Structure formats: structure tokens, C-alpha cells
mmCIF file of C-alpha atoms and ligand atoms in Angstrom:
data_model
loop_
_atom_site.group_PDB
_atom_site.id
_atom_site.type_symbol
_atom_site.label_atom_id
_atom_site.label_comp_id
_atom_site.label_asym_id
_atom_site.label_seq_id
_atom_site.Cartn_x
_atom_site.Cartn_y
_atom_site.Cartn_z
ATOM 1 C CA UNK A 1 13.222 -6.619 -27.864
ATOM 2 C CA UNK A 2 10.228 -5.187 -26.717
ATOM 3 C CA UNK A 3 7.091 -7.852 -25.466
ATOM 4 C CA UNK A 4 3.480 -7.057 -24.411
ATOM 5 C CA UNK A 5 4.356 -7.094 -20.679
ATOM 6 C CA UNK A 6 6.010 -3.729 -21.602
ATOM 7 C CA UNK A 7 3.086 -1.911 -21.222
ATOM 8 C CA UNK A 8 2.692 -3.192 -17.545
ATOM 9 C CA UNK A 9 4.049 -1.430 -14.308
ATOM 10 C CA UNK A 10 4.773 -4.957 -13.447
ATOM 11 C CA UNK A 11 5.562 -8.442 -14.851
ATOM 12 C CA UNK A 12 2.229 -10.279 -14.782
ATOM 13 C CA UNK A 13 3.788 -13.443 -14.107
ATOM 14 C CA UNK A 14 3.970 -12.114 -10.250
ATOM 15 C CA UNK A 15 -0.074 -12.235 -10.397
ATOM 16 C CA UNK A 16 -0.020 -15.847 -11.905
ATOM 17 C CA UNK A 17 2.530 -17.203 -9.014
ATOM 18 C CA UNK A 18 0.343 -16.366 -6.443
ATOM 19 C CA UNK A 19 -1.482 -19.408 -5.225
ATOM 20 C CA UNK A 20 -4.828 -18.150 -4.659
ATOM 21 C CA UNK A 21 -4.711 -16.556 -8.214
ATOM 22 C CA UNK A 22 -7.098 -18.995 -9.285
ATOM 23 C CA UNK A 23 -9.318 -18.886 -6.969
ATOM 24 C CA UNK A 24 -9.509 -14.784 -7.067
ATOM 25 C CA UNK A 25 -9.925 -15.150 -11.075
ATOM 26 C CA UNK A 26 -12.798 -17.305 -10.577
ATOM 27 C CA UNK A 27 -14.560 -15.205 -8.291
ATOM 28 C CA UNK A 28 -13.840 -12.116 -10.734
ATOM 29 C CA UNK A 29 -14.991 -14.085 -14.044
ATOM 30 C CA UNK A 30 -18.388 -14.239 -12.315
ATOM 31 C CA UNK A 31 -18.912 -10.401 -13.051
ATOM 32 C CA UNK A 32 -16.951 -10.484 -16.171
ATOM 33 C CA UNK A 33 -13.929 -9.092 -14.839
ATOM 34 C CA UNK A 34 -10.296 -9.983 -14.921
ATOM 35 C CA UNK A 35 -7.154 -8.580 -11.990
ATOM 36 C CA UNK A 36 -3.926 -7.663 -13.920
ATOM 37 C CA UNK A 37 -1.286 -5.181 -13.482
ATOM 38 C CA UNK A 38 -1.584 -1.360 -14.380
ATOM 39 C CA UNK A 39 -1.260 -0.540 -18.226
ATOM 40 C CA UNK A 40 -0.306 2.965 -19.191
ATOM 41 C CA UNK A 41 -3.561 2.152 -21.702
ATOM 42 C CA UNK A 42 -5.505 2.756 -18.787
ATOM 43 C CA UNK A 43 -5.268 6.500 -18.464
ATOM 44 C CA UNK A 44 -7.841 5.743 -21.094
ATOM 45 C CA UNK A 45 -9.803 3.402 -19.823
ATOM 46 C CA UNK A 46 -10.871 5.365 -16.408
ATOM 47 C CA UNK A 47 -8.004 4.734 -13.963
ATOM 48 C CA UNK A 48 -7.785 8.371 -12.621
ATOM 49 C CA UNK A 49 -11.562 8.394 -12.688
ATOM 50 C CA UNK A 50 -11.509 5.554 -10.388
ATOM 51 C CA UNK A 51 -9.077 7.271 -7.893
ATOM 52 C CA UNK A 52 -11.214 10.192 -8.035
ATOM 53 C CA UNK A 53 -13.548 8.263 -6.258
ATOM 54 C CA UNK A 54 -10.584 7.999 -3.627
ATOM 55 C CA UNK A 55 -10.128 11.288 -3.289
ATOM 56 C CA UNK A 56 -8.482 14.079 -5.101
ATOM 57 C CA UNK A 57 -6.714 13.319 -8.441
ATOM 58 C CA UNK A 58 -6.820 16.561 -9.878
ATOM 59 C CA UNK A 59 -6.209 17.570 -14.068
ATOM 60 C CA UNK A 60 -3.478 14.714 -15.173
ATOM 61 C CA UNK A 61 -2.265 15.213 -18.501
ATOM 62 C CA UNK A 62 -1.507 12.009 -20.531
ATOM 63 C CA UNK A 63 2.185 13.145 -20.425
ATOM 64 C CA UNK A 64 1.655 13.746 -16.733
ATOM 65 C CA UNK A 65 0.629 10.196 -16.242
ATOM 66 C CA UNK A 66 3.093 8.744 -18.540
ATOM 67 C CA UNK A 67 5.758 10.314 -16.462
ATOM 68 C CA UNK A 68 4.989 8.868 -13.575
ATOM 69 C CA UNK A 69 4.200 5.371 -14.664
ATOM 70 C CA UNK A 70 7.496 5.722 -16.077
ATOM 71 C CA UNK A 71 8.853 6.666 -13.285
ATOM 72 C CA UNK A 72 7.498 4.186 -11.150
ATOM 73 C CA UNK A 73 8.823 1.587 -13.633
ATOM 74 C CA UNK A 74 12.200 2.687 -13.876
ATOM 75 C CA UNK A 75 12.463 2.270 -10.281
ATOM 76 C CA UNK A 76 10.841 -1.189 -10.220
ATOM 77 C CA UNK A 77 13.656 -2.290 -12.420
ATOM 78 C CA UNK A 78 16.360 -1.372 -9.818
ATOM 79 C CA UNK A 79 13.939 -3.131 -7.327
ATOM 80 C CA UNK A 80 10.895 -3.621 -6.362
ATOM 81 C CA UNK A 81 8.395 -0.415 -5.173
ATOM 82 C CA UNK A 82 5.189 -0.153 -6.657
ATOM 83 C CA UNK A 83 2.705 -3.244 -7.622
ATOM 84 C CA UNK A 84 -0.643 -1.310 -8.813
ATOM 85 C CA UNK A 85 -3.232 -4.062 -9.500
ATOM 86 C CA UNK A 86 -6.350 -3.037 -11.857
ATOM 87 C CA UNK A 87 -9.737 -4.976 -11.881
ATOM 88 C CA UNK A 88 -10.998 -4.430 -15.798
ATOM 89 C CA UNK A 89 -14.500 -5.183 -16.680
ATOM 90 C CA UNK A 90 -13.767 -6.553 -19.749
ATOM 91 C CA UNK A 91 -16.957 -6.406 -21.568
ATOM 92 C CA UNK A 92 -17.167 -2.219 -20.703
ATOM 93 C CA UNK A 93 -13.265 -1.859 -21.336
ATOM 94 C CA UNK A 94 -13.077 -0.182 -18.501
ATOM 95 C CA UNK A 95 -11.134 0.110 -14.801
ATOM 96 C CA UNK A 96 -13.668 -0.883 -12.064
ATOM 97 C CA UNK A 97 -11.297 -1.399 -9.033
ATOM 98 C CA UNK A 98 -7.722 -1.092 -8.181
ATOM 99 C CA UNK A 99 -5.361 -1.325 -5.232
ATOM 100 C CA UNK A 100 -1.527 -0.787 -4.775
ATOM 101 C CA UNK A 101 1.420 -2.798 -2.821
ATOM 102 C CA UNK A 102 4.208 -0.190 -1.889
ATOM 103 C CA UNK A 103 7.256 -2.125 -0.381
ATOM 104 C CA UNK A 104 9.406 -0.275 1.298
ATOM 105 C CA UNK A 105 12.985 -1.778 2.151
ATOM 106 C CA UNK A 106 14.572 -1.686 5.810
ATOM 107 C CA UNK A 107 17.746 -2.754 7.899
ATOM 108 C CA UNK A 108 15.107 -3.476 11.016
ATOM 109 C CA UNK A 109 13.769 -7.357 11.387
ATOM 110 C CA UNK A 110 16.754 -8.454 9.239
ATOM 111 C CA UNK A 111 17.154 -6.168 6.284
ATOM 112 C CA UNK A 112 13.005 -6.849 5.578
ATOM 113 C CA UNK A 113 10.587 -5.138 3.593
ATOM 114 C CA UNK A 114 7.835 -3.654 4.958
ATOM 115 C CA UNK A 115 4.219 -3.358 2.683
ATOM 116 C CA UNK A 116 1.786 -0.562 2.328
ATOM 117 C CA UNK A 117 -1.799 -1.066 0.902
ATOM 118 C CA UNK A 118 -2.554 1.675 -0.660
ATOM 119 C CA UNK A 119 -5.128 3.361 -2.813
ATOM 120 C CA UNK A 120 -7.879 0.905 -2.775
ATOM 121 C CA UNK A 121 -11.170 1.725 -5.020
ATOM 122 C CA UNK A 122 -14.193 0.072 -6.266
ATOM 123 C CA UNK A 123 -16.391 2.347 -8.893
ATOM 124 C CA UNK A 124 -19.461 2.894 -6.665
ATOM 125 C CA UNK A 125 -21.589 1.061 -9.252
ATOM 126 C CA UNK A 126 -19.771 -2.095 -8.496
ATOM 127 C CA UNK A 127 -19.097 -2.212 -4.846
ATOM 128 C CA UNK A 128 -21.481 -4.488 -2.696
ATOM 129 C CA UNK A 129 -20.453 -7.652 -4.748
ATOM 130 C CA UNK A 130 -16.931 -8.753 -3.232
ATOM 131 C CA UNK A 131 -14.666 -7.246 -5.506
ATOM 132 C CA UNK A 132 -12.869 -4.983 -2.546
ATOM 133 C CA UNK A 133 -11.861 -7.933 -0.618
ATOM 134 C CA UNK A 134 -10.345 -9.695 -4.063
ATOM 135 C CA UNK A 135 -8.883 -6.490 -4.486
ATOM 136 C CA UNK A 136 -7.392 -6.637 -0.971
ATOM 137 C CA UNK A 137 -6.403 -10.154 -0.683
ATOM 138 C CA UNK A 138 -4.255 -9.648 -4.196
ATOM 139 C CA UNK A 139 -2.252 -7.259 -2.097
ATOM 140 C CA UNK A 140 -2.198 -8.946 1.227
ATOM 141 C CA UNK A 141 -1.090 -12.053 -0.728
ATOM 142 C CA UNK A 142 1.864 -10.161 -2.886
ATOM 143 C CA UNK A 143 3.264 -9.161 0.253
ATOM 144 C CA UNK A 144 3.049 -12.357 2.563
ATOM 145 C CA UNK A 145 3.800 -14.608 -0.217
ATOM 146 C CA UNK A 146 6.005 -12.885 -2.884
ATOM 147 C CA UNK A 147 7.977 -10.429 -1.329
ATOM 148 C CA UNK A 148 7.881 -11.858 2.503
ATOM 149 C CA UNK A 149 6.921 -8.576 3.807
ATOM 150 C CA UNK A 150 7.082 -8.654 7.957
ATOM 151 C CA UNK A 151 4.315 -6.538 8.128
ATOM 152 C CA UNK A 152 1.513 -4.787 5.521
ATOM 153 C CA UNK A 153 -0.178 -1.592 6.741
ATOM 154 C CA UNK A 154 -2.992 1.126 5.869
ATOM 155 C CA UNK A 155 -4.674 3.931 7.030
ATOM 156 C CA UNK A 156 -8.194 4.790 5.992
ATOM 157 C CA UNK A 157 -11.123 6.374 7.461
ATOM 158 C CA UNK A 158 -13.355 4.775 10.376
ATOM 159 C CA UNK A 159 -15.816 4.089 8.186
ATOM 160 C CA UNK A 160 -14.029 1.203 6.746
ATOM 161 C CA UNK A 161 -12.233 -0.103 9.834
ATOM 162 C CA UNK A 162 -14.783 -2.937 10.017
ATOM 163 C CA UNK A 163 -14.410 -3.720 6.133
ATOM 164 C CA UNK A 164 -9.989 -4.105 6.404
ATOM 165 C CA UNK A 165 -11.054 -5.761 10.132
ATOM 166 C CA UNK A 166 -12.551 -8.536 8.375
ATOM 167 C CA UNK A 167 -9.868 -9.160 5.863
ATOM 168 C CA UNK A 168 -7.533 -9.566 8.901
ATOM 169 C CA UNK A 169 -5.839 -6.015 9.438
ATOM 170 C CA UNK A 170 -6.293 -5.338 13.034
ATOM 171 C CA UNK A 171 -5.814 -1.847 15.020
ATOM 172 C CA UNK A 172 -2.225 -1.084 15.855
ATOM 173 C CA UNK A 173 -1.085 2.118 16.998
ATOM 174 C CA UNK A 174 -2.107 5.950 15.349
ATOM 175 C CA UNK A 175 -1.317 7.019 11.962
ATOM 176 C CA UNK A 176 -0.591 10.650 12.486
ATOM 177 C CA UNK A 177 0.072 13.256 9.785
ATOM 178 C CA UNK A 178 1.308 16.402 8.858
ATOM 179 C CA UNK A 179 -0.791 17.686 5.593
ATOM 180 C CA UNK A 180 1.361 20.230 3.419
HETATM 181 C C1 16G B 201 -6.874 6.277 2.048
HETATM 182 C C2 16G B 201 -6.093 5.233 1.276
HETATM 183 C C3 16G B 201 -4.722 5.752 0.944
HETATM 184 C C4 16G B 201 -4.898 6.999 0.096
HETATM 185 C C5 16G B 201 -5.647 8.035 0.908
HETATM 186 C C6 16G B 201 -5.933 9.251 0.087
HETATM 187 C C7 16G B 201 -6.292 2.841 1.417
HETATM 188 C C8 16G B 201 -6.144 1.614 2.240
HETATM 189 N N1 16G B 201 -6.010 3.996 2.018
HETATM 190 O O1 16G B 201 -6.300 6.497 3.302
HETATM 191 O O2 16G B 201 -3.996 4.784 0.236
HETATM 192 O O3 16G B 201 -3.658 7.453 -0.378
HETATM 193 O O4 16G B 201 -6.906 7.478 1.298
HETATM 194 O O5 16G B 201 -6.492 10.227 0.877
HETATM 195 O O6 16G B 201 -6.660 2.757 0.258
HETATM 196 P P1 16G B 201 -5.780 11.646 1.029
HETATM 197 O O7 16G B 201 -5.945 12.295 -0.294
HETATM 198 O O8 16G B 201 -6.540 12.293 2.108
HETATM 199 O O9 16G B 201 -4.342 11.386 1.346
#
């Protein structure tokens, strides 16, 4: 039987549990806005746009997209991997900000799971008001809370060092990178 929450890369319910989800839909109903999970409906309402403002997204084909969210899904349901949150503006139907929680799984600290924050964006018209540190703290609270990560990490330019600094993530170590 197929219910609306099979549109979403993730059940919603893992939003609701959190305890500061009131408190972050309060301070998103402000601007009109609401945080939910990705919707493969959102290729049309400007999710790779968004990104794009990220860095490069390049041409993705509906079916392109579709794939992946698939994808992405599939392995969800074996266990968990990839929680993409979307802010929507509801009144413009349209994706203003988004972040993702990649988990990956380890034998170190006790067979834990480790958390990535990845691919955080704000539409440029709509940073300046908060919404990047709800954003954020969705994440940061999905790992801590839900999946008990030991540790969340990022990398990001120095440019925005001070902006994660003040939403707790601290300096530790060098990312370093091989680009192919
Ligand atoms: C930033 C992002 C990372 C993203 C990368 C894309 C955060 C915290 N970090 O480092 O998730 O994948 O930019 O840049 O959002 P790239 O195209 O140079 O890899």
C-alpha cells in the first residue's frame, strides 16, 4: 500500500521526534516557511537550482534525478545513509534552503556511526534571516539525538568557518583532497 510519505527520501516522522522540532518550526513559520524531508516533487520546485548556488550541479535530467533519489532510498531502507532536509517557502512553492545528514557506519568507538553535514544552501535572496543555522541545527540534532552519531563533520570554505564556529563545530584537523 502506497502512503504520502512515499514521495519522501525519508520518513517525516524522524523530523517530528526531534525535540527542538517545535521550536525550529516556529522560527521558520515566521517567514512562511516549513523544514521537511526531500520530495522527488522538488526537482520541480528548484532543488538543483538551490545547489547550484553550492556549486556545480550541472544538466540533471528528471530521470537523472529520479535515479538517484531512488537510489538513495533504496539504500535507506537497508539502513540508514542519506537524510536531505528541504526548507519550502510555502507561499512561492518553492525550495529556499536545504542541508543533508550522511551517516556513515563504523566498527571504531563501538560499532558507531559517524555524521557528515553536507550540502548546506540558503537561496541568496533569503540568507541574512536565520534560516542557515535552522538548517544546521536540524542536522546537528538528527545526528546527536536520532542516530547517536559520535561525531558530525564538514568541510567548507574559510569564509564560513566563523558561521559553523558559532553553531558549535570547532577546528579539528585538515580535510585534504584529491579532485578527479
Ligand atoms: C561544501 C559543502 C559540501 C559540498 C561542497 C561542494 C557544506 C557544509 N559543505 O564544502 O557538502 O559537497 O561544498 O563543493 O555544505 P565541491 O563541488 O567543490 O565539492
Amino acid at each position: 500500500m502506497s502512503s504520502t510519505n512515499d514521495t519522501y527520501l525519508f520518513e517525516e516522522e524522524k523530523l517530528k521526534q526531534l525535540s527542538e522540532w517545535n521550536n525550529f518550526c516556529i522560527q521558520l513559520s515566521n517567514h512562511s516557511l516549513i523544514a521537511r524531508p526531500l520530495k522527488l516533487q522538488d526537482y520541480d520546485k528548484g532543488y538543483l537550482e538551490l545547489l547550484s548556488q553550492l556549486t556545480l550541479v550541472g544538466q540533471v535530467s528528471r530521470a537523472e534525478f529520479t535515479k538517484r533519489f531512488q537510489e538513495m532510498k533504496t539504500a535507506n531502507s537497508i539502513s540508514p545513509h542519506y537524510y536531505i532536509v528541504v526548507i519550502e517557502d510555502t507561499k512561492m512553492h518553492k525550495i529556499i534552503g536545504t542541508s543533508t545528514l550522511f551517516l556513515e557506519m563504523k566498527f571504531i568507538h563501538h560499532c558507531a556511526m559517524r555524521g557528515r553535514l553536507e550540502d548546506v544552501a540558503v537561496l541568496s535572496s533569503y540568507r541574512g534571516c536565520g534560516i542557515g543555522e535552522v538548517v544546521v541545527k536540524i542536522i546537528v540534532e538528527l545526528a546527536r539525538e536520532t542516530f547517536k552519531c559520535y561525531k558530525l563533520t564538514l568541510d567548507c570554505s574559510d569564509d564560513l568557518i566563523k558561521f559553523y564556529g558559532r553553531n558549535n563545530f570547532l577546528p579539528s584537523g585538515h580535510m585534504l583532497c584529491i579532485r578527479f
